[in-house]
Coordinates of C-alpha atoms in Angstrom, one line a residue:
M1 CA 13.6 4.6 2.5
P2 CA 14.7 1.4 1.3
L3 CA 12.5 -2.2 1.0
P4 CA 13.9 -4.8 4.4
S5 CA 16.5 -6.4 3.8
A6 CA 14.7 -10.0 3.6
V7 CA 12.3 -8.4 0.8
K8 CA 15.7 -6.9 -1.8
N9 CA 17.0 -8.7 -4.1
S10 CA 20.2 -7.2 -3.8
A11 CA 22.7 -9.1 -6.2
R12 CA 20.6 -7.3 -9.7
R13 CA 21.2 -3.6 -8.8
K14 CA 23.4 -1.9 -10.5
P15 CA 23.9 2.0 -10.3
I16 CA 20.6 4.3 -12.1
G17 CA 22.7 7.2 -13.9
H18 CA 19.5 8.5 -15.0
K19 CA 16.9 11.1 -14.0
M20 CA 13.5 11.2 -15.0
F21 CA 11.2 13.1 -13.2
G22 CA 14.0 13.5 -10.7
I23 CA 13.7 10.6 -9.1
S24 CA 17.3 9.8 -9.0
D25 CA 17.2 6.2 -8.5
I26 CA 14.2 5.1 -10.5
T27 CA 14.6 1.6 -8.3
K28 CA 13.2 2.9 -5.2
V29 CA 10.3 4.0 -6.2
C30 CA 7.0 2.4 -6.5
Y31 CA 4.8 2.3 -10.4
Y32 CA 1.2 2.6 -9.8
P33 CA -0.1 2.9 -13.2
A34 CA -4.3 4.3 -13.3
A35 CA -3.9 5.8 -9.7
G36 CA -5.8 8.6 -10.6
T37 CA -6.2 10.3 -6.6
D38 CA -5.5 7.0 -4.6
I39 CA -4.0 8.2 -1.9
Q40 CA -4.3 4.9 -0.2
A41 CA -0.5 4.1 -1.3
I42 CA 0.3 6.6 0.3
L43 CA -1.1 5.0 3.2
R44 CA 0.5 2.1 3.2
F45 CA 4.1 2.2 1.5
S46 CA 5.1 5.6 2.9
H47 CA 7.8 3.2 4.9
L48 CA 8.6 1.0 1.9
T49 CA 9.3 5.1 0.0
D50 CA 9.3 8.5 -0.2
T51 CA 8.1 8.3 -4.3
I52 CA 5.3 7.4 -6.0
L53 CA 5.6 7.6 -10.6
A54 CA 1.6 8.2 -11.2
P55 CA 1.0 7.7 -14.8
T56 CA -3.0 8.0 -14.9
T57 CA -3.9 8.3 -19.2
S58 CA -7.7 11.0 -17.4
R59 CA -8.2 14.1 -20.3
Y60 CA -9.9 15.4 -17.2
L61 CA -7.7 15.0 -14.0
T62 CA -6.7 18.5 -14.9
R63 CA -3.4 19.7 -12.5
Q64 CA -5.9 22.1 -10.6
R65 CA -8.8 19.7 -10.3
Q66 CA -5.8 16.3 -9.5
E67 CA -4.9 19.3 -6.1
D68 CA -8.9 19.5 -5.2
L69 CA -9.4 15.6 -4.6
F70 CA -6.4 15.1 -2.9
K71 CA -6.9 18.1 -0.3
A72 CA -10.0 17.0 -0.4
K73 CA -9.4 12.7 0.6
C74 CA -7.0 14.6 2.9
N75 CA -9.6 16.1 4.9
T76 CA -11.9 13.2 4.8
L77 CA -9.4 11.4 6.6
N78 CA -7.7 13.3 9.6
S79 CA -11.6 14.5 10.1
F80 CA -12.7 11.2 10.6
F81 CA -9.8 10.1 12.6
G82 CA -9.9 13.7 14.5
K83 CA -6.2 14.9 13.6
P84 CA -3.6 15.6 10.8
L85 CA -2.4 11.8 8.5
L86 CA -1.9 13.5 5.9
E87 CA -1.9 17.5 3.9
L88 CA -1.0 18.2 1.2
V89 CA 1.9 21.0 1.0
D90 CA 3.4 21.4 -2.0
V91 CA 3.1 21.3 -6.2
V92 CA 5.4 21.7 -8.5
D93 CA 5.8 21.3 -12.3
L94 CA 7.6 19.5 -13.4
D95 CA 6.9 19.4 -17.6
S96 CA 9.7 20.1 -18.1
Y97 CA 11.5 16.7 -18.2
F98 CA 9.0 15.9 -21.4
E99 CA 12.5 16.3 -23.4
D100 CA 11.2 14.0 -25.5
E101 CA 7.0 13.3 -26.2
A102 CA 6.8 11.1 -28.5
K103 CA 8.5 7.9 -26.6
Y104 CA 5.9 8.7 -24.4
L105 CA 3.1 8.5 -27.9
T106 CA 4.5 5.1 -29.5
G107 CA 4.0 2.6 -26.2
A108 CA 6.4 -0.4 -25.9
E109 CA 7.4 -0.9 -30.2
D110 CA 9.9 -2.2 -30.1
I111 CA 9.4 -4.6 -27.6
F112 CA 5.1 -6.0 -27.8
S113 CA 4.5 -7.8 -30.6
K114 CA 2.9 -6.2 -34.3
E115 CA -0.6 -7.8 -32.7
E116 CA 0.0 -6.2 -29.2
Q117 CA 1.0 -2.4 -30.7
A118 CA -2.2 -2.3 -32.8
V119 CA -4.7 -3.3 -29.5
Y120 CA -2.3 -1.3 -27.5
M121 CA -2.5 1.1 -29.9
R122 CA -6.2 1.9 -30.4
A123 CA -7.1 1.4 -26.2
F124 CA -4.6 3.7 -25.3
M125 CA -3.3 6.3 -27.1
P126 CA -6.9 7.9 -27.6
L127 CA -6.7 9.2 -23.8
V128 CA -3.7 10.6 -23.3
P129 CA -3.7 14.5 -24.2
K130 CA -1.8 15.6 -26.8
R131 CA 0.2 18.2 -24.6
L132 CA 2.0 16.3 -21.2
S133 CA 2.6 17.4 -18.5
A134 CA 3.5 16.0 -15.4
T135 CA 3.9 17.1 -11.3
K136 CA 5.0 16.1 -8.0
F137 CA 2.5 16.5 -5.2
V138 CA 4.3 16.7 -1.7
F139 CA 2.2 15.5 0.9
K140 CA 3.8 15.0 5.3
R141 CA 2.7 11.7 6.9
T142 CA 2.3 12.0 10.6
L143 CA 2.4 9.3 12.1
G144 CA 2.3 9.9 16.1
R145 CA 5.2 12.5 16.4
T146 CA 7.1 11.6 13.0
E147 CA 6.7 13.0 9.5
R148 CA 7.7 11.5 6.2
K149 CA 7.7 13.5 3.2
V150 CA 6.2 11.4 0.6
N151 CA 5.6 12.7 -3.6
W152 CA 3.1 11.9 -5.8
I153 CA 4.8 12.3 -9.3
H154 CA 1.3 12.1 -12.0
T155 CA 2.1 12.4 -15.7
S156 CA -0.3 12.8 -18.3
T157 CA 1.5 9.4 -20.5
E158 CA -0.1 5.5 -20.2
G159 CA 1.7 3.4 -17.5
I160 CA 2.9 0.6 -20.1
A161 CA 5.2 3.4 -22.8
T162 CA 5.9 5.8 -19.7
L163 CA 7.0 1.7 -18.4
A164 CA 9.5 1.1 -21.7
V165 CA 10.9 4.4 -21.2
I166 CA 11.8 2.9 -17.3
F167 CA 13.7 0.8 -18.6
K168 CA 15.5 2.4 -22.5
R169 CA 16.8 5.2 -20.1
T170 CA 17.6 4.0 -16.5
G171 CA 18.0 -0.8 -17.4
A172 CA 15.9 -1.5 -14.7
L173 CA 12.4 -1.8 -13.3
P174 CA 10.6 0.3 -10.1
E175 CA 10.7 -2.6 -6.8
I176 CA 7.3 -1.4 -6.1
F177 CA 4.6 -2.7 -9.4
C178 CA 0.4 -1.1 -8.0
T179 CA -1.8 -2.1 -10.4
I180 CA -5.7 -1.9 -8.8
Q181 CA -8.4 -1.2 -11.0
T182 CA -6.4 -1.1 -13.9
G183 CA -8.4 -3.6 -16.2
N184 CA -5.9 -6.1 -18.3
L185 CA -2.4 -4.8 -17.1
E186 CA -3.6 -6.6 -14.0
Y187 CA -4.5 -9.7 -14.4
P188 CA -2.2 -12.7 -15.0
Y189 CA 0.0 -13.3 -18.5
S190 CA -1.9 -10.1 -19.4
I191 CA 0.6 -7.2 -21.6
L192 CA 1.9 -5.6 -18.9
L193 CA 3.7 -9.2 -16.9
R194 CA 4.0 -10.3 -20.3
I195 CA 6.6 -7.1 -21.6
I196 CA 8.1 -7.6 -17.6
K197 CA 9.6 -10.5 -18.7
K198 CA 10.7 -10.0 -22.3
I199 CA 12.8 -7.0 -20.9
G200 CA 13.9 -9.9 -18.0
T201 CA 13.9 -7.6 -14.5
Y202 CA 11.0 -8.1 -11.9
P203 CA 9.3 -6.0 -9.6
E204 CA 10.6 -7.1 -5.8
I205 CA 6.6 -6.6 -4.3
W206 CA 3.5 -6.6 -6.7
V207 CA 0.6 -5.2 -5.3
R208 CA -2.5 -6.3 -7.4
G209 CA -6.2 -5.5 -6.6
F210 CA -9.7 -4.9 -7.8
W211 CA -13.7 -3.4 -6.5
P212 CA -15.4 -7.2 -6.0
T213 CA -18.8 -6.9 -8.2
K214 CA -21.5 -10.1 -7.2
A215 CA -19.9 -12.2 -9.6
W216 CA -16.7 -11.8 -8.1
S217 CA -17.2 -11.1 -4.8
R218 CA -16.3 -14.4 -2.9
I219 CA -13.4 -15.1 -5.6
P220 CA -9.6 -14.2 -4.3
I221 CA -7.2 -13.0 -5.8
Q222 CA -4.3 -15.9 -6.7
S223 CA -0.3 -16.2 -7.1
F224 CA 0.4 -15.8 -11.1
P225 CA 3.7 -17.3 -11.7
P226 CA 6.3 -16.3 -11.9
Y227 CA 4.4 -13.9 -7.7
K228 CA 3.9 -17.1 -6.9
H229 CA 4.4 -16.4 -3.2
I230 CA 1.3 -14.0 -1.0
A231 CA 3.2 -11.4 0.5
Q232 CA 0.3 -9.6 2.5
D233 CA -3.5 -8.8 2.6
Y234 CA -4.7 -5.0 3.1
G235 CA -8.7 -5.0 4.0
N236 CA -9.5 -1.3 4.4
W237 CA -8.1 -0.4 0.5
N238 CA -10.6 2.7 -0.4
S239 CA -9.4 5.0 -3.1
S240 CA -13.0 7.3 -3.8
L241 CA -12.8 7.5 -0.5
G242 CA -16.8 8.3 -0.4
I243 CA -15.9 11.6 -3.2
T244 CA -18.0 10.9 -6.3
T245 CA -15.9 12.0 -9.1
L246 CA -16.0 11.1 -13.1
N247 CA -15.2 9.5 -15.2
H248 CA -12.9 6.9 -12.7
E249 CA -10.7 9.0 -12.5
D250 CA -10.1 8.0 -8.9
N251 CA -9.2 4.7 -9.5
S252 CA -12.7 3.4 -8.3
S253 CA -15.6 2.8 -8.9
D254 CA -18.8 6.1 -8.6
H255 CA -19.5 4.0 -5.3
T256 CA -16.6 2.1 -4.3
P257 CA -17.9 -1.4 -1.5
K258 CA -16.9 -1.9 2.2
H259 CA -14.4 -4.2 1.3
S260 CA -12.0 -4.4 -1.9
C261 CA -10.0 -7.0 -2.8
V262 CA -5.7 -5.8 -2.6
R263 CA -2.5 -8.2 -2.7
A264 CA 0.3 -7.4 -2.4
F265 CA 2.8 -10.9 -3.8
T266 CA 6.6 -12.0 -4.5
R267 CA 8.2 -13.9 -6.6
E268 CA 10.2 -15.9 -3.6
P269 CA 9.1 -16.7 -0.7
L270 CA 10.2 -13.9 2.4
E271 CA 13.3 -14.1 4.2
L272 CA 11.8 -13.6 8.0
P273 CA 13.5 -12.1 10.7
S274 CA 13.6 -15.0 14.4
K275 CA 9.7 -15.9 14.3
H276 CA 9.1 -14.5 17.5
R277 CA 10.6 -10.2 18.8
T278 CA 9.5 -8.6 21.8
L279 CA 9.6 -5.1 21.9
Q280 CA 10.7 -2.9 25.2
S281 CA 10.9 -0.6 26.1
S282 CA 13.7 0.7 29.2
L283 CA 11.8 3.2 29.7
N284 CA 8.7 1.0 30.4
P285 CA 10.4 -2.2 31.5
N286 CA 7.7 -3.8 32.7
R287 CA 5.1 -3.7 29.6
R288 CA 6.1 -6.4 26.5
L289 CA 4.6 -5.4 23.3
T290 CA 5.8 -9.0 20.7
I291 CA 5.1 -9.5 17.0
E292 CA 4.8 -12.6 15.8
Y293 CA 4.3 -14.2 12.7
G294 CA 1.1 -16.6 12.9
N295 CA -2.7 -17.1 13.1
I296 CA -4.4 -15.6 16.7
I297 CA -6.7 -17.7 16.3
D298 CA -5.0 -21.3 16.2
Q299 CA -2.9 -19.6 19.5
A300 CA -6.0 -17.4 21.3
G301 CA -5.8 -20.6 24.0
R302 CA -2.2 -18.4 25.2
F303 CA -4.9 -15.2 26.1
D304 CA -6.3 -13.9 28.7
G305 CA -8.3 -11.1 26.1
S306 CA -8.0 -11.5 22.2
I307 CA -9.4 -8.4 19.6
I308 CA -9.2 -8.8 16.6
S309 CA -11.5 -6.6 13.5
E310 CA -15.4 -7.7 13.1
R311 CA -14.5 -9.0 9.5
M312 CA -13.1 -11.5 10.9
N313 CA -14.0 -15.1 12.1
H314 CA -13.6 -15.4 15.1
T315 CA -16.8 -18.0 16.4
G316 CA -13.8 -20.3 17.1
M317 CA -12.2 -17.6 20.2
H318 CA -15.5 -17.1 22.1
A319 CA -14.4 -19.8 24.4
A320 CA -16.3 -19.1 28.5
T321 CA -13.0 -18.3 29.9
H322 CA -11.7 -16.5 27.2
M323 CA -12.0 -12.9 26.4
A324 CA -12.6 -11.5 22.8
T325 CA -14.0 -8.4 21.7
T326 CA -13.5 -6.5 18.2
W327 CA -11.9 -3.0 17.4
E328 CA -15.1 -1.6 16.3
T329 CA -16.3 -1.9 19.8
L330 CA -13.8 -0.1 20.7
S331 CA -13.2 2.2 18.3
G332 CA -17.5 3.2 19.1
R333 CA -16.7 5.0 15.4
N334 CA -17.9 3.8 12.1
P335 CA -17.7 0.7 10.8
E336 CA -18.2 0.7 6.8
G337 CA -14.8 -0.1 5.6
M338 CA -13.8 3.5 4.7
F339 CA -11.0 3.2 7.4
P340 CA -10.0 0.5 9.6
A341 CA -11.5 1.7 12.5
L342 CA -8.6 2.5 14.5
T343 CA -4.5 4.3 13.7
F344 CA -1.6 1.8 15.1
L345 CA -1.0 3.6 18.4
E346 CA -4.9 3.8 18.5
S347 CA -5.7 0.0 18.0
L348 CA -3.0 0.1 20.8
E349 CA -4.0 2.3 23.6
A350 CA -7.2 0.9 23.8
A351 CA -5.5 -2.4 24.3
G352 CA -3.6 -1.8 27.0
T353 CA -7.4 0.1 28.8
Y354 CA -10.0 -2.8 27.6
A355 CA -6.7 -4.7 29.8
M356 CA -7.6 -2.3 33.3
K357 CA -10.9 -2.4 32.4
E358 CA -11.3 -6.3 32.5
G359 CA -8.5 -7.6 34.6
L360 CA -6.8 -9.4 31.8
R361 CA -2.8 -9.1 31.3
N362 CA -1.4 -10.7 28.3
L363 CA -3.2 -10.2 25.3
A364 CA -3.1 -10.6 21.6
V365 CA -4.3 -8.7 18.7
T366 CA -4.3 -8.2 15.4
P367 CA -2.7 -5.5 14.2
M368 CA -5.1 -2.5 12.9
G369 CA -4.6 1.1 10.6
Y370 CA -2.4 1.1 7.1
E371 CA 1.4 -0.9 6.8
D372 CA 3.0 2.4 7.9
E373 CA 2.4 2.8 11.6
G374 CA 4.7 0.4 12.2
I375 CA 7.5 2.9 13.1
S376 CA 4.2 3.6 16.7
I377 CA 5.3 0.8 17.9
Q378 CA 8.6 2.7 20.0
E379 CA 5.2 6.1 20.7
Y380 CA 3.1 3.3 22.7
L381 CA 5.4 1.3 24.1
D382 CA 7.6 5.0 25.9
A383 CA 4.5 6.4 27.3
S384 CA 1.9 3.9 28.1
D385 CA 1.9 3.2 31.7
K386 CA -0.9 0.1 31.7
P387 CA 0.3 -2.5 32.7
V388 CA -0.1 -5.3 30.1
D389 CA 2.1 -7.6 28.0
I390 CA 0.3 -7.2 24.5
T391 CA 0.9 -9.8 21.6
V392 CA 0.3 -8.8 17.6
F393 CA -0.3 -11.2 15.2
L394 CA 0.6 -11.2 11.9
M395 CA -1.0 -14.2 9.4
R396 CA 1.5 -12.7 6.0
P397 CA 4.8 -12.3 6.4
L398 CA 5.4 -8.3 4.6
D399 CA 3.8 -6.4 7.0
Y400 CA 5.7 -8.6 9.3
I401 CA 8.9 -7.5 8.1
S402 CA 7.4 -4.5 7.7
L403 CA 7.1 -4.0 11.4
C404 CA 10.2 -5.4 12.7
A405 CA 12.5 -3.6 10.9
E406 CA 10.9 -0.5 10.9
S407 CA 11.3 -1.2 15.4
K408 CA 14.0 -0.2 17.4
A409 CA 13.6 -1.6 20.8
V410 CA 13.5 -5.5 18.9
T411 CA 15.2 -8.0 21.2
S412 CA 15.0 -12.0 20.0

């Protein structure tokens, strides 16, 4: 599943001839060092990639421990929504891919300075187990009538050393980088960013994040050179899903806060499709769903009513003639921030029901659910019997581009 064409910089692509861990093209994966068992990456990126490469240095995160945590988190997710959204279906041993373990244990000595190499070795190498291992966890992601297979490849190696090996063997880097709660790796001007600058090949998308403490709770993640443009904000990114684990091995604290701070950045502004995209099903010619890029609050006066997330500031939408409510109110689910109140498909169905009940003909909404659920739009249009026009407002370009790219019935 390639990135939407508006995201890619095809001029720098070149053939990849070396397979690592069975991956035929390393550029097509999401690289997520120190990921632990954070299944959020699967829920956010299954429309952009079918492989997540997750080197994690933890002597406590054994293959069996990972399998148990993955299953527990899938069960928590599926129980909340009352349907199988994500299932672990297979576990495959990939240990044989470590032909030369030393490459993963010495770090990127030819692109580190001597001082950086010394700091790196002291900080990370003690965490790498003496015997390296690799495991492929195969997941089934269910989105309405659609099923996707996503491979999660865990290696017991350190992220920077693995990155150096990837570039040396393939001459390329993954298109999607994810550094969430990974300490020094995720901050501007850190070792990882400087290494990528020295390599001269950049990921298309860099996803960064941290869990806010009291001191950081009001500080947003800012853009950082050369990644100057915010492409997406990810709400409800909860790594632990309420499951307490040892030694932060699931890439979160034991008490993950309600709202994490996770953003995607790009080096160049994303090239948007035409500003207004109308999705219309031939089976229901009177039903219309429009995707717009912009702020719903600024446009609220155009519509009979609006549905937004509880976390948004919507005080300006409560005009006397304007109906406004939240997804959390409509869903009746516990709005604790661990999950979105509704899946994308559920939110569209709930919007239609709400409009019928309140006598609203045209409705503005902000999207709910996970970013990979845009494929649900066509299913909603095929099945809906509610005569309502819904306009989905997207405030960041990556979500807008992804939904437009995934939707099959698109007209300008």
